[in-house]
Tab-separated table of C-alpha atoms in Angstrom:
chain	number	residue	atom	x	y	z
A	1	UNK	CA	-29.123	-27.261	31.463
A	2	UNK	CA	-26.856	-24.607	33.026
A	3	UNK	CA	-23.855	-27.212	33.478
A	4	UNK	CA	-24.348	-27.823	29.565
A	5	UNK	CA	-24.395	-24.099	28.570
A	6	UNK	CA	-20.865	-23.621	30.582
A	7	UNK	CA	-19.095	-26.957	28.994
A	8	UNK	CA	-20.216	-25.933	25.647
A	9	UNK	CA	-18.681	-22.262	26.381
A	10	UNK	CA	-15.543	-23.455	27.969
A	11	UNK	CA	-15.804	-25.810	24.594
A	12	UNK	CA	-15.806	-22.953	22.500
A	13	UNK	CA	-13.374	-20.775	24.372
A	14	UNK	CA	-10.741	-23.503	24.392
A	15	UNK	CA	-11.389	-23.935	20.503
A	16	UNK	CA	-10.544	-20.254	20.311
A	17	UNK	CA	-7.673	-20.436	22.603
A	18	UNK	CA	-6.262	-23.810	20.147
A	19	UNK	CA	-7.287	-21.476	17.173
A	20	UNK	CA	-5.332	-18.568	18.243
A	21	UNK	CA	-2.659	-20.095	19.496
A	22	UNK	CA	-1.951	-22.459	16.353
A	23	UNK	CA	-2.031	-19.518	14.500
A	24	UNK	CA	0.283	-17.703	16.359
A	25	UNK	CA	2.343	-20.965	15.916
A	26	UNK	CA	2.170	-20.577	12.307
A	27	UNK	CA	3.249	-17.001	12.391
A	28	UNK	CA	5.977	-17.605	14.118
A	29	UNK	CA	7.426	-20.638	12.266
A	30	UNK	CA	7.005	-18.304	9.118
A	31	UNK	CA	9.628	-17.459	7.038
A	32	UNK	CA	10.352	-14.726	4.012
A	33	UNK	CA	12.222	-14.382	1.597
A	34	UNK	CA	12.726	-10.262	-0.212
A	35	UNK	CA	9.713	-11.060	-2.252
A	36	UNK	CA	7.424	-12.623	0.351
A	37	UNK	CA	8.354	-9.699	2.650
A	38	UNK	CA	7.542	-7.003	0.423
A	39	UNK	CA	4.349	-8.734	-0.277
A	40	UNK	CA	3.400	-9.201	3.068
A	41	UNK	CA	4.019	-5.707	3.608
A	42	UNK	CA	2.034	-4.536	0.793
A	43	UNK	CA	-0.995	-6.491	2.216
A	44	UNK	CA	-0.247	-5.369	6.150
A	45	UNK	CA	1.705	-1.801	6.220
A	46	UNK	CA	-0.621	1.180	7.299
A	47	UNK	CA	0.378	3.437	4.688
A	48	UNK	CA	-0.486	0.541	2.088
A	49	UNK	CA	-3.989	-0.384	3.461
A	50	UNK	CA	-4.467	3.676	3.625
A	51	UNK	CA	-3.454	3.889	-0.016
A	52	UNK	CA	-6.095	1.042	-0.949
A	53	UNK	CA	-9.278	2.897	1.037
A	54	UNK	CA	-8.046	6.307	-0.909
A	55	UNK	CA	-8.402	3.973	-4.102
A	56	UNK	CA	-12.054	2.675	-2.735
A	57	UNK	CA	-12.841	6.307	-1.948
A	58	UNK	CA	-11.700	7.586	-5.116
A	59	UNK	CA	-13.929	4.431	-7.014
A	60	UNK	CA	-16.806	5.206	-4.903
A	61	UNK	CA	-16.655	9.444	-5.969
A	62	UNK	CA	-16.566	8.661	-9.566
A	63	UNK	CA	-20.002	6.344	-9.050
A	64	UNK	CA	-21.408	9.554	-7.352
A	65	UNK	CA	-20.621	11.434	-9.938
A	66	UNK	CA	-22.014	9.191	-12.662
A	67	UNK	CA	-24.936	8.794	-9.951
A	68	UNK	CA	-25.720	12.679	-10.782
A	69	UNK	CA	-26.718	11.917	-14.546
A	70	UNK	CA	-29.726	9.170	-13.692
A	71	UNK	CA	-32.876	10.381	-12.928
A	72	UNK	CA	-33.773	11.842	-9.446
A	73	UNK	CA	-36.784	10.548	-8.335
A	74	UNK	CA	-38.273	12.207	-4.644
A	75	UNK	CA	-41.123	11.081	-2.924
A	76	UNK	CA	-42.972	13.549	-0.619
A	77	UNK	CA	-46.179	13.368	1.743
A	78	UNK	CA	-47.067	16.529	4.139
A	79	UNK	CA	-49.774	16.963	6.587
A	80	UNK	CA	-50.963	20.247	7.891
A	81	UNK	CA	-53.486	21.000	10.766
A	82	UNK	CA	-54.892	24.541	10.841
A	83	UNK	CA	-54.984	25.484	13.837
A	84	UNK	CA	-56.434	28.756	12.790
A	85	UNK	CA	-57.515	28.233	9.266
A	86	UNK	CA	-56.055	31.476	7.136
A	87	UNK	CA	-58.749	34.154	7.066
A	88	UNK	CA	-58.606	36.722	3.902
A	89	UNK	CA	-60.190	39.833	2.972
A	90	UNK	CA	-62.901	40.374	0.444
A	91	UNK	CA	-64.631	43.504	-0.707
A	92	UNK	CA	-67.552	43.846	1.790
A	93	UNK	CA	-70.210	44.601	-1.203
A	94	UNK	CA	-70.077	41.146	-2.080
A	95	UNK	CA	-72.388	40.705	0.874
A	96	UNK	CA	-74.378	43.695	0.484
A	97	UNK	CA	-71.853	45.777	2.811
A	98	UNK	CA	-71.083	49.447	2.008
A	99	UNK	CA	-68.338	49.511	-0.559
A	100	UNK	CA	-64.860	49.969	0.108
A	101	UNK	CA	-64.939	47.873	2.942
A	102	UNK	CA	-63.751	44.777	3.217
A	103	UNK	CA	-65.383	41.374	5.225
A	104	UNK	CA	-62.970	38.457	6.726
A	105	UNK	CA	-63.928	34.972	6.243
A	106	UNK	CA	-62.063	31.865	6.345
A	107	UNK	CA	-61.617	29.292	3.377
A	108	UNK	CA	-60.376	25.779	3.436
A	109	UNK	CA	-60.351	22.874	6.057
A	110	UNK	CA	-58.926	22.030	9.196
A	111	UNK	CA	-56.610	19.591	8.005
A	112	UNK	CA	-54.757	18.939	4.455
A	113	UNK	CA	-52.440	16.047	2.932
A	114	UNK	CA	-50.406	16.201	0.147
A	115	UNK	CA	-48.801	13.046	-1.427
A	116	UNK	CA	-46.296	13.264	-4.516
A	117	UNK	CA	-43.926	11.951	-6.557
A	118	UNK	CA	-41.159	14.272	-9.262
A	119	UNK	CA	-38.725	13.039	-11.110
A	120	UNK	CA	-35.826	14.821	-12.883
A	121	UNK	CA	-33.309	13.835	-15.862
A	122	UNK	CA	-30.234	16.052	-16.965
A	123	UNK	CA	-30.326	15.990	-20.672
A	124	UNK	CA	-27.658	18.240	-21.483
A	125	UNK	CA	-24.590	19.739	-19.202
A	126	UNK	CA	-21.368	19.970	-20.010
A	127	UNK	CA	-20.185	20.636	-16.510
A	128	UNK	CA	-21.851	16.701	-15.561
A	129	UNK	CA	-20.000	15.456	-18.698
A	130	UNK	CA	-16.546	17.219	-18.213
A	131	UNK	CA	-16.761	16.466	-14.069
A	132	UNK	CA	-17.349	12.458	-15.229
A	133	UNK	CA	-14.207	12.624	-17.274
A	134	UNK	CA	-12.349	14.296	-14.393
A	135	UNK	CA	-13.948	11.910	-11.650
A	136	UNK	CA	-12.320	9.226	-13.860
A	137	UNK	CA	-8.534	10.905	-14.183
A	138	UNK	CA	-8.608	11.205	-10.057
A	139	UNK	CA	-9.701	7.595	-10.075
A	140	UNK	CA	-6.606	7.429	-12.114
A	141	UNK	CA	-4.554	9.396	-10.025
A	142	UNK	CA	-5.569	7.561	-6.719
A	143	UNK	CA	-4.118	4.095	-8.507
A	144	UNK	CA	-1.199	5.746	-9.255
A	145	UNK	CA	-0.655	7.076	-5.704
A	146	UNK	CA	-1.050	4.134	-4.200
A	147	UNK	CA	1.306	2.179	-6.708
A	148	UNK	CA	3.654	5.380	-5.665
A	149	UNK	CA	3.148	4.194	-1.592
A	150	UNK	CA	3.837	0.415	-2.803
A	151	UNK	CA	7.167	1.398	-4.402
A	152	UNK	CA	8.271	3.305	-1.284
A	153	UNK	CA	7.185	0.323	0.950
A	154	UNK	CA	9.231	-1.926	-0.934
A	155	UNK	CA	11.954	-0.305	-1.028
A	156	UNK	CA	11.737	0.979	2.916
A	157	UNK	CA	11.575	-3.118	3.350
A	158	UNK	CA	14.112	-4.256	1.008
A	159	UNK	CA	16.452	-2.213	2.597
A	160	UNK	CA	15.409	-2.876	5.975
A	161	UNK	CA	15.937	-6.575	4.856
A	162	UNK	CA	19.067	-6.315	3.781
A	163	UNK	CA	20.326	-4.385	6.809
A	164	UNK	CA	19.121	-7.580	8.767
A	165	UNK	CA	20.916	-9.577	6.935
A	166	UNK	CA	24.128	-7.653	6.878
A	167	UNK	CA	24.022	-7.147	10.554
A	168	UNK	CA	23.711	-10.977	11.584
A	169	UNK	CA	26.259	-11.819	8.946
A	170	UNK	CA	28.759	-9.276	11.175
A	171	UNK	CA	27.447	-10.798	14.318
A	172	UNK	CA	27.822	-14.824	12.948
A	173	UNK	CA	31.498	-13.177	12.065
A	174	UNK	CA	31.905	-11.625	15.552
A	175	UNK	CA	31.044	-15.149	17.181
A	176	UNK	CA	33.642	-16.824	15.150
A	177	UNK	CA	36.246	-13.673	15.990
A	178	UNK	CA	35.205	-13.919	19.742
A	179	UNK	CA	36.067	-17.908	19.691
A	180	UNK	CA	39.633	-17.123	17.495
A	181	UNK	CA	40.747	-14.832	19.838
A	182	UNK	CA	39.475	-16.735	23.547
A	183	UNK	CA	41.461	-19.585	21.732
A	184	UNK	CA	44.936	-16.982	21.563
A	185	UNK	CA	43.920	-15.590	25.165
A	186	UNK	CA	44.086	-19.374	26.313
A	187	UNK	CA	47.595	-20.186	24.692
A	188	UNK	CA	48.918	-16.860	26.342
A	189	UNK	CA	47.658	-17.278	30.088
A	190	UNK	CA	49.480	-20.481	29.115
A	191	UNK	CA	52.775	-19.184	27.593
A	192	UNK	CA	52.429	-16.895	30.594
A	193	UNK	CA	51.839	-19.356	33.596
A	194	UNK	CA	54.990	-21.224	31.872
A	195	UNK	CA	57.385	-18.130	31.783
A	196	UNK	CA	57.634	-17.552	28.157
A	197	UNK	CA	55.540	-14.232	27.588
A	198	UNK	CA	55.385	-11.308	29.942
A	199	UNK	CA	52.666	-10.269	31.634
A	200	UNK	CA	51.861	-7.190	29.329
A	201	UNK	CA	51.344	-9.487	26.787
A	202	UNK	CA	48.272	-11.387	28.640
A	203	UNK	CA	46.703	-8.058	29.235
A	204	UNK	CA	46.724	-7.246	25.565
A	205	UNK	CA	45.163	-9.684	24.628
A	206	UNK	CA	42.548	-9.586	27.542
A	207	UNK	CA	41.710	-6.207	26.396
A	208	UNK	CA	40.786	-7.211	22.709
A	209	UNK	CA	38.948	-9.598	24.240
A	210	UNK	CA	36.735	-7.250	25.599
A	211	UNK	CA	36.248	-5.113	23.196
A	212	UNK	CA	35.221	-7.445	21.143
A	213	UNK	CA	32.900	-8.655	23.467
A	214	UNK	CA	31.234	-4.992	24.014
A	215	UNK	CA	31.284	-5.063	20.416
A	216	UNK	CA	29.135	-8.361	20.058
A	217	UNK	CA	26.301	-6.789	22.545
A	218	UNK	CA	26.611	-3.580	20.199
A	219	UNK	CA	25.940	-5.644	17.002
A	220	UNK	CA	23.146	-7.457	19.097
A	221	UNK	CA	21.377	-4.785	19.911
A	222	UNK	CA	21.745	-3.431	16.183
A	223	UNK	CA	20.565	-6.854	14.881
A	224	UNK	CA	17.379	-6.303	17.470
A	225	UNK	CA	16.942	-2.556	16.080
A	226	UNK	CA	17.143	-4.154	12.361
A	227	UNK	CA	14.533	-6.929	12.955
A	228	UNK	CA	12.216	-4.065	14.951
A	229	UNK	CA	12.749	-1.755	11.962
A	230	UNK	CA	12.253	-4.563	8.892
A	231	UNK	CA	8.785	-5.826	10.807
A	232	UNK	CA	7.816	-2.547	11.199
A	233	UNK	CA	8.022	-1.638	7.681
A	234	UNK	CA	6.363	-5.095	6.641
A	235	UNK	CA	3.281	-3.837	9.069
A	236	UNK	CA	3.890	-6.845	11.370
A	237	UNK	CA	4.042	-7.089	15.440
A	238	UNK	CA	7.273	-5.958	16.823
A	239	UNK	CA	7.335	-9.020	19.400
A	240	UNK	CA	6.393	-11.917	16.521
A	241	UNK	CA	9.524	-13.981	15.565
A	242	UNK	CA	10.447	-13.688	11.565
A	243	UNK	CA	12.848	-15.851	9.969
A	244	UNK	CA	14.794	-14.522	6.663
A	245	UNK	CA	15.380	-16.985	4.180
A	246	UNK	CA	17.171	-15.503	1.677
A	247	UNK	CA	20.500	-15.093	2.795
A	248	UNK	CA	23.920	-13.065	1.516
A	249	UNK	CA	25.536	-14.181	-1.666
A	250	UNK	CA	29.177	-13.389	-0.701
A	251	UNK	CA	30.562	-14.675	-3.855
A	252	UNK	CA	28.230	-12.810	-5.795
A	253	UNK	CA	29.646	-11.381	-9.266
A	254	UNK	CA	30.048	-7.571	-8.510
A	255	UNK	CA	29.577	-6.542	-12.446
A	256	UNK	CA	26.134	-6.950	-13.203
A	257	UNK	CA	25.422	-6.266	-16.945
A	258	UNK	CA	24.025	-2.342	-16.187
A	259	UNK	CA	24.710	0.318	-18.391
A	260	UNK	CA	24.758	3.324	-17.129
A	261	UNK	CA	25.176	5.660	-19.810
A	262	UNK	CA	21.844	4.386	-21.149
A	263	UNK	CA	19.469	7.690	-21.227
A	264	UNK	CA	16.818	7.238	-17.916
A	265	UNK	CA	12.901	6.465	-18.958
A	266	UNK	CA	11.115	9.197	-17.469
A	267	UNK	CA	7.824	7.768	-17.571
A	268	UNK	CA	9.288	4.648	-15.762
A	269	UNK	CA	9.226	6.911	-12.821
A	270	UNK	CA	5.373	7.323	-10.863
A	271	UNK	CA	6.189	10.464	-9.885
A	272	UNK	CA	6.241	11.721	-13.411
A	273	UNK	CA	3.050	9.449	-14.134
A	274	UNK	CA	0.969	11.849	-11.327
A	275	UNK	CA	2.507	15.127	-12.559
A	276	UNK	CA	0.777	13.593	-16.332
A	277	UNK	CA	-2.320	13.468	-14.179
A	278	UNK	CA	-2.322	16.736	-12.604
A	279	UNK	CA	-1.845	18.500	-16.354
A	280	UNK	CA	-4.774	16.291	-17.260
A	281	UNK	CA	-7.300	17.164	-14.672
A	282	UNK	CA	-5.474	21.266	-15.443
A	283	UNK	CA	-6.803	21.293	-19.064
A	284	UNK	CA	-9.866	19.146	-18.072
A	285	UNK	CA	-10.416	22.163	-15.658
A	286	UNK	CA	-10.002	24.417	-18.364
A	287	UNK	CA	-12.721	22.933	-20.898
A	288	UNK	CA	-15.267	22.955	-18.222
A	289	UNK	CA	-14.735	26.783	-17.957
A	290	UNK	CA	-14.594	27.493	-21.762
A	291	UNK	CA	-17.931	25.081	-21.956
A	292	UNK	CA	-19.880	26.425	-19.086
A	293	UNK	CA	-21.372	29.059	-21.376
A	294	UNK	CA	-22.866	26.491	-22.971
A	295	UNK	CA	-26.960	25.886	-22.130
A	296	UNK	CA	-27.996	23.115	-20.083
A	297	UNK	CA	-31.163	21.413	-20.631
A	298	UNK	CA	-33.014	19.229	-18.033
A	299	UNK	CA	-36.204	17.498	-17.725
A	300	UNK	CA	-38.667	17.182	-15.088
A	301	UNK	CA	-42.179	15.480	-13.832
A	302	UNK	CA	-44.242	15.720	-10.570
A	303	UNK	CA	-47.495	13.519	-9.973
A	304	UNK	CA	-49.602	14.724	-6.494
A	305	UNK	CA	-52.611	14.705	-4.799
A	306	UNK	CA	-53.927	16.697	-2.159
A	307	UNK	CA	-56.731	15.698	0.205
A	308	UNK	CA	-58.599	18.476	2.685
A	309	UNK	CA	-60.978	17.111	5.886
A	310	UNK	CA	-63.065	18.880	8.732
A	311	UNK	CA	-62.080	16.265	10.498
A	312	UNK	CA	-58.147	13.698	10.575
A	313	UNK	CA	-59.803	11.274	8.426
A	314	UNK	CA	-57.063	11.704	5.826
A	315	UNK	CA	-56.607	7.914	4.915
A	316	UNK	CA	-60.783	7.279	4.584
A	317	UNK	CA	-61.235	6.041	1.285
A	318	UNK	CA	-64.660	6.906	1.102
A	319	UNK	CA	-63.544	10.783	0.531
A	320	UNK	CA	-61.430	11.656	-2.260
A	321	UNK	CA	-57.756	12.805	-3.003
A	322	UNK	CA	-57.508	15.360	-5.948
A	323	UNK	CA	-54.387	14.974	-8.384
A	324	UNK	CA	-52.248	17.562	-10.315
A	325	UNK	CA	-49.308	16.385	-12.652
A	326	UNK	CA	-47.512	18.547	-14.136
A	327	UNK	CA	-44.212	17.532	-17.086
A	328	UNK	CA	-41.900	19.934	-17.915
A	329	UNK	CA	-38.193	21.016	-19.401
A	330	UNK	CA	-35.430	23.526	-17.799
A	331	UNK	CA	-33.238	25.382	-20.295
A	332	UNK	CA	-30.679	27.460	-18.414
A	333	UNK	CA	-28.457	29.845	-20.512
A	334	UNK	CA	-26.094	31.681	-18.758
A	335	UNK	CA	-25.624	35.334	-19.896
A	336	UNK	CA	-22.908	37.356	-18.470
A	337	UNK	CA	-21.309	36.164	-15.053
A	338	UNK	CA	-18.892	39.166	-14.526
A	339	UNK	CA	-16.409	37.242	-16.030
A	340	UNK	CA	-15.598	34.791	-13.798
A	341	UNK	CA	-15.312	31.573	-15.718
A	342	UNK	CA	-12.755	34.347	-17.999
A	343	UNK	CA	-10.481	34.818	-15.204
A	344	UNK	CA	-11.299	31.360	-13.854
A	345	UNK	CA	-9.744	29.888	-17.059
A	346	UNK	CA	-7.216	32.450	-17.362
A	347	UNK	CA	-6.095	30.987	-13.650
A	348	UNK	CA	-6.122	27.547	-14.639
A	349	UNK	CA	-3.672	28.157	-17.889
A	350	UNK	CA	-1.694	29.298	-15.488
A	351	UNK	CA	-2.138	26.078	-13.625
A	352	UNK	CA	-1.539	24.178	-16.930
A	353	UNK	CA	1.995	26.363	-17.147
A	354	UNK	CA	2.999	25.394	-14.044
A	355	UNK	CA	2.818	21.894	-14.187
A	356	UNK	CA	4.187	21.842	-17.096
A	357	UNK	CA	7.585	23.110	-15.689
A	358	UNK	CA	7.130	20.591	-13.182
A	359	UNK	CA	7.232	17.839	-15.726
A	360	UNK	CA	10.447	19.275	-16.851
A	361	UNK	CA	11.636	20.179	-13.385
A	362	UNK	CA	11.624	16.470	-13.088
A	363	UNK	CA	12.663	15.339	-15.975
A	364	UNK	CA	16.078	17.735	-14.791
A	365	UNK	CA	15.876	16.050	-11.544
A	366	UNK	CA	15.509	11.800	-12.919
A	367	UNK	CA	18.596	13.129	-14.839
A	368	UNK	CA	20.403	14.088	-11.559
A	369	UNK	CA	18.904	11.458	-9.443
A	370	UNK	CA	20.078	8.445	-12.349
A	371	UNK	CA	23.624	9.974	-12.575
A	372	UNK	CA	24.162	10.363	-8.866
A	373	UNK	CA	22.759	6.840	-8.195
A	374	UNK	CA	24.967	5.644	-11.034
A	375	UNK	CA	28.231	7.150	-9.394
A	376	UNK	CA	27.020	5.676	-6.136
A	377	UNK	CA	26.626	2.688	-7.790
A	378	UNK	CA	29.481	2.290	-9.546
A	379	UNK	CA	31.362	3.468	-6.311
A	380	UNK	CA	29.844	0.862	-4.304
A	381	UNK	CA	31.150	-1.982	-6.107
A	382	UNK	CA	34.468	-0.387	-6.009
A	383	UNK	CA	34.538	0.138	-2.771
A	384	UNK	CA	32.819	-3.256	-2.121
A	385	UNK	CA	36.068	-5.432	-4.272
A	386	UNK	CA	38.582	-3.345	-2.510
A	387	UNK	CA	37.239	-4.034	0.937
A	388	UNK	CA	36.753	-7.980	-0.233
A	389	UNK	CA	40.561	-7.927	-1.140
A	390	UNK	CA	41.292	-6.523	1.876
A	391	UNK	CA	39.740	-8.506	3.779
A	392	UNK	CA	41.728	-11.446	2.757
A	393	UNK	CA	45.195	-9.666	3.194
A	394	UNK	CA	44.013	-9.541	6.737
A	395	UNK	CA	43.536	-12.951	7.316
A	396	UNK	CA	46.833	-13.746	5.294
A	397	UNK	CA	48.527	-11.016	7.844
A	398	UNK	CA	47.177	-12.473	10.679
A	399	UNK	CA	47.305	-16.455	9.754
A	400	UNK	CA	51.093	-15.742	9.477
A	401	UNK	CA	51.561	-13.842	12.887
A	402	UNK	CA	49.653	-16.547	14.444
A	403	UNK	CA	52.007	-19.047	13.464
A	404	UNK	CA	55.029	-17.115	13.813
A	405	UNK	CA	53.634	-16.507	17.662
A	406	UNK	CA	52.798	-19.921	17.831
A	407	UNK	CA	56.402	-21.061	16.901
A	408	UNK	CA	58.112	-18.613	18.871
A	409	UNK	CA	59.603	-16.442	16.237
A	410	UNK	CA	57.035	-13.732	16.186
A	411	UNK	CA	55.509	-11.564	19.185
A	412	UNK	CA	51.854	-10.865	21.155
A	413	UNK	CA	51.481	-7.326	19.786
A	414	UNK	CA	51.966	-8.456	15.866
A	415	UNK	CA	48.995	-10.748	16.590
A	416	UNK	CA	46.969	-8.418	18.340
A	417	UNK	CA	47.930	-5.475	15.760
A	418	UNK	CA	46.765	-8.246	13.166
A	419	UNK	CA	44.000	-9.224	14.826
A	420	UNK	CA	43.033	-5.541	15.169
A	421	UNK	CA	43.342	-5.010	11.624
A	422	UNK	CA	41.235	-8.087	10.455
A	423	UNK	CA	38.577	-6.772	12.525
A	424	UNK	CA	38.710	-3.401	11.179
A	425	UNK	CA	38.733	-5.403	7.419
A	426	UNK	CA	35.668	-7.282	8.205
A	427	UNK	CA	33.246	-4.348	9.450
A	428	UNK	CA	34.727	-2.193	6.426
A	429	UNK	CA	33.675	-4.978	4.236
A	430	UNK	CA	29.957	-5.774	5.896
A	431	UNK	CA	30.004	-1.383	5.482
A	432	UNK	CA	30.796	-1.567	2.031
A	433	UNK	CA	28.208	-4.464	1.156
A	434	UNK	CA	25.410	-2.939	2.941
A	435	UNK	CA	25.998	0.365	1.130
A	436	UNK	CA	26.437	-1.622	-1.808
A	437	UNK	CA	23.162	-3.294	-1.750
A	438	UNK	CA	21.333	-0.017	-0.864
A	439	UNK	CA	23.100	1.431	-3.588
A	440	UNK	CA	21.527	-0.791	-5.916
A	441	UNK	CA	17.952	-0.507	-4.439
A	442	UNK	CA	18.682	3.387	-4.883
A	443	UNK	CA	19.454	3.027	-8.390
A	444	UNK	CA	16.238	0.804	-9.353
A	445	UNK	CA	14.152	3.174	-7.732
A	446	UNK	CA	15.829	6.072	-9.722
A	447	UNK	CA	15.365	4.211	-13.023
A	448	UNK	CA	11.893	3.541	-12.051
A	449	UNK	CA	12.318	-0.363	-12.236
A	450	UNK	CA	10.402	-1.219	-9.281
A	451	UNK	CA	6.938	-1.325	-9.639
């Protein structure tokens, strides 16, 4: 029986172990494209799964609140044992003693029991009805915070993602450089070993060699730091693989129909959407105060029974229980408070005002943030076709010195100088369409087209 019990657990564990370690499989092999990153992210990144419990939190106050206007039902049951039963004083001339006196005696049992049951039922209060329409408006407010913490996640990823991208694009370019330019150090040690370049000109070359190699474990490292950051952001394990399968569309049309002179949606933006809120739950504040001199009215019923013994024989149905209901109604007016729901709603006006130049605070600031992330826009794609034309003069430069070199008519430090500069082209260019891509992810967000 024991031998059984251990195969079927070394069974199970080794089902566990398959189980695990297919899934890790499958994690690995998995691959994302923007869209499928951001989504995993939304499911997986702390501040996401914190923004969804605020949202459950939120849901689960408002059903207090509502909870508040059912009826309140309480059940009770106390037992007390006397251990002195309560004496009391009663004018002695009840018994014949001299008047003005007074006798003790002692009244009651040894032990009592009291079972009952009250129920209550708010008809009327407008604090319960205004605090249900606020507990509704935060419910509101928590949905719109989170969507506010899944528009900052996707964005945080999407440019994480793109940095990824534009990084191993510069490495898969510094491969191809590093190969190009061991090629040119071979045909100089070669021109060299036959006489036909100096010396210096071998070393030049062997020191853009490696530089660009130091470069390539620079890039690496920033490739690792890119990948780190983008899983990160996504919520997954810095160790697990990811594979990107969207890749860069160099030849891309830079013009995108955008207008920018178009006047900015301010409600597109979430902020602005919360700050809506806030005024909301201000004047929803405010009618509570200006209401609670209103009456409230609530109803109420108790149903008990009380048992007394010599002796703990409580539960003996043989001896009885005596029971007292009672029904009744609450009407609670409130008369003069010192004025403190005055200068309570006198405070929240204020509240009110200041939101209100909040709203337009912001609506200042969308203007700013839209223009600026217009210009940087704009300047981006600029920046992005003059570093794309640039680029290819580069390569023209350097295709030509290369020949010339290789035909004897030119020199080593033309094709290094070229080299140099074609270098310098591409990580301008890989500069200018990262910022160019961020650039657009900036704008979005300032428009408020990201949801």
């Amino acid at each position: 029986m024991i031998t059984k019990k251990i195969a079927l657990f070394m069974a199970l564990a080794a089902g566990l172990f398959l189980s695990q370690e297919s899934r890790a499989q499958a994690d690995a092999s998995k691959s994302f494209t923007l869209k499928e990153a951001q989504d995993y992210a939304l499911k997986n990144n702390v501040n996401n799964l914190n923004a969804t419990l605020d949202d459950l939190i939120a849901k689960h106050y408002n059903n207090e609140i509502r909870g508040v206007g059912f009826p309140q039902i309480n059940g009770s049951f106390d037992v007390k044992d006397f251990i002195e039963i309560p004496t009391s004083l009663i004018p002695a001339e009840f018994f014949g003693g001299p008047a003005g006196t007074y006798a003790p005696v002692q009244f009651g049992t040894k032990y009592n029991a009291t079972a009952g049951i009250s129920a209550s039922q708010i008809i009327f209060s407008s604090d319960y009805f205004l605090a249900l329409k606020a507990s509704k408006t935060l419910l509101e407010l928590s949905y719109k915070s989170n969507a506010r913490t899944q528009i900052e996640t996707q964005i945080a990823v999407a440019k994480a993602y793109y940095a990824v991208l534009v990084y191993r694009q510069r490495l898969k370019l510094l491969y191809a450089n590093i190969d190009r330019l061991r090629q040119l150090k071979d045909d100089t040690r070669a021109l060299n070993e036959n006489g036909m370049v100096e010396n210096i000109d071998n070393d030049r070359v062997e020191v853009s060699f490696n530089n660009l190699l130091v470069e390539k474990e620079k890039v690496e490292r920033l490739v690792a730091l890119t990948e780190y950051t983008l899983k990160f952001q996504m919520g997954m394990q810095i160790a697990t693989p990811i594979v990107l399968s969207d890749s860069l569309d160099l030849n891309a049309p830079l013009n995108p129909e955008i207008s920018f002179a178009a006047k900015p949606t301010y409600s597109n933006r979430i902020e602005y959407q919360l700050l809506q809120n806030q005024e909301k739950l201000n004047r929803l504040e405010l009618k509570r105060y200006r209401l609670g001199y209103l009456p409230s009215i609530a109803a109420y019923a108790s149903v008990s029974a009380a048992a007394q013994r010599s002796e703990f024989d409580i539960f003996d149905s043989n001896k009885g229980w005596y029971p007292t209901g009672i029904i009744g109604a609450t009407l609670n007016l409130p008369i003069f408070d010192g004025l403190q729901k005055h200068y309570k709603s006198q405070q929240t006006k204020l509240k009110i005002q200041k939101t209100q130049n909040s709203i337009k605070g912001f609506e200042n600031a969308m203007d700013l943030d839209v223009a600026a992330a217009s210009a940087n826009y704009q300047n981006a794609q600029s920046s992005l076709t003059t570093q794309k034309k640039n680029i290819e003069l580069a390569q023209r430069v350097y295709d030509v010195s290369k020949i010339k070199y290789t035909e004897g008519v030119g020199n080593n430090s033309d094709v290094i100088t070229a080299e140099t500069a074609l270098k310098e082209a591409q990580t301008n260019y890989y500069s200018a369409l990262y910022d160019f891509l961020i650039a657009k992810v900036d704008w979005d967000r300032a428009n408020g087209n990201i949801k």
